[in-house]
Amino acid sequence: MAHTGLVLPNSGHNRDAEANKFGMWLFLFTELLLFGGLFIVYMVYRMLNHEAFLLSSFELNVVLGTVNTTVLLVSSMTIAMSVSAIQMGQAKRSALLLWITFALAGVFLVIKYFEWSAKIHHGLFPGMDYYNNLPAGERLFFFLYYVMTGLHALHIIIGMVIIVFAIRQTNNGTLTAEKHSLTENAGLYWHLVDLIWIYLFPLFYLIH
Amino acid sequence: MAQSHDQHQDNHHDGQHHAVPYSEHVRTLVALLFLTAITVVVSVFGAALSTLSVFTALFIATVKVVVVAYYFMHLKYEKKIYSGLVLLVGVLFVALSVLTALEYLNR
């Protein structure tokens, strides 16, 4: 395409940190309503199958659930600190804190893996024998458990990918004290993942 | 306090951000872990009070969510519109839940 010589007043490399952040928040609202719909499904089925849900919730490991809650809360703090660090111009420290967040996300997934595989080992997964012979209400509980914690785990994995991008851009100097929307948005996304777990944990593990 | 808030608003116009001190993040985490401990204790040792524990657990979870949003997600330092929108989405979700629950209870 030939260069016309016409330069529009706004045709540079535009950057609007406020718009970046606002867009991220709007996206987070759609995420909240996605999980909100699932929470309403959970509420209705819980009302219809009160006893079965109580009984099934005892099958989940409260200790592992509590450990994972703690891991996520600590990771939320480390990524919040990482945002503070980049704002203060401490890029190295910011990248280190992102790595710690990434590692904690990994710990969460490993614990989740052991929880799921212990259930699956006993045939407690949709389509397996033990699951198929459960009463309808208990099947529902575990179906929702797998769908909701599974979707949450997917969000953890996506969050880890975003964190890796933020680490790379911090290390090569793209993200700086003046320009760090990616770190900030990675933080917002990560906190959302934490928020959802804050409700998932009592609803599945604790409410007996 | 009001003065520091104004100062912060000015910083925003320059594209600069107020960096939240590390100590505030640590205090936030301690508060969140404390609330988690209460939920677990209420649930494990208060199992006989089933209705009470449901509402207590959800109430504490909501307090934790507010703490995360206010401190970690910087709502404390953001323009009011962010908190307003979060509140709006929250009210919308609660309204939908209550309507659904009422429909079920009046069957």
mmCIF file of C-alpha atoms in Angstrom, chain A residues 40 43-44 47, chain B residues 55 90-106:
data_model
loop_
_atom_site.group_PDB
_atom_site.id
_atom_site.type_symbol
_atom_site.label_atom_id
_atom_site.label_comp_id
_atom_site.label_asym_id
_atom_site.label_seq_id
_atom_site.Cartn_x
_atom_site.Cartn_y
_atom_site.Cartn_z
ATOM 1 C CA ILE A 40 -27.339 -20.616 40.848
ATOM 2 C CA MET A 43 -28.135 -23.583 44.680
ATOM 3 C CA VAL A 44 -31.238 -24.984 42.967
ATOM 4 C CA MET A 47 -32.374 -27.226 47.475
ATOM 5 C CA PHE B 55 -25.014 -18.727 56.326
ATOM 6 C CA GLY B 90 -23.122 -8.138 42.939
ATOM 7 C CA VAL B 91 -26.660 -6.834 43.416
ATOM 8 C CA LEU B 92 -27.683 -8.290 40.050
ATOM 9 C CA PHE B 93 -26.367 -11.707 41.041
ATOM 10 C CA VAL B 94 -28.009 -11.640 44.486
ATOM 11 C CA ALA B 95 -31.314 -10.517 42.931
ATOM 12 C CA LEU B 96 -31.233 -13.404 40.433
ATOM 13 C CA SER B 97 -30.399 -15.888 43.199
ATOM 14 C CA VAL B 98 -33.153 -14.636 45.506
ATOM 15 C CA LEU B 99 -35.748 -14.664 42.705
ATOM 16 C CA THR B 100 -34.774 -18.240 41.830
ATOM 17 C CA ALA B 101 -34.902 -19.315 45.480
ATOM 18 C CA LEU B 102 -38.298 -17.645 46.041
ATOM 19 C CA GLU B 103 -39.730 -19.411 43.020
ATOM 20 C CA TYR B 104 -38.553 -22.737 44.414
ATOM 21 C CA LEU B 105 -39.820 -22.037 47.942
ATOM 22 C CA ASN B 106 -43.300 -21.027 46.706
#
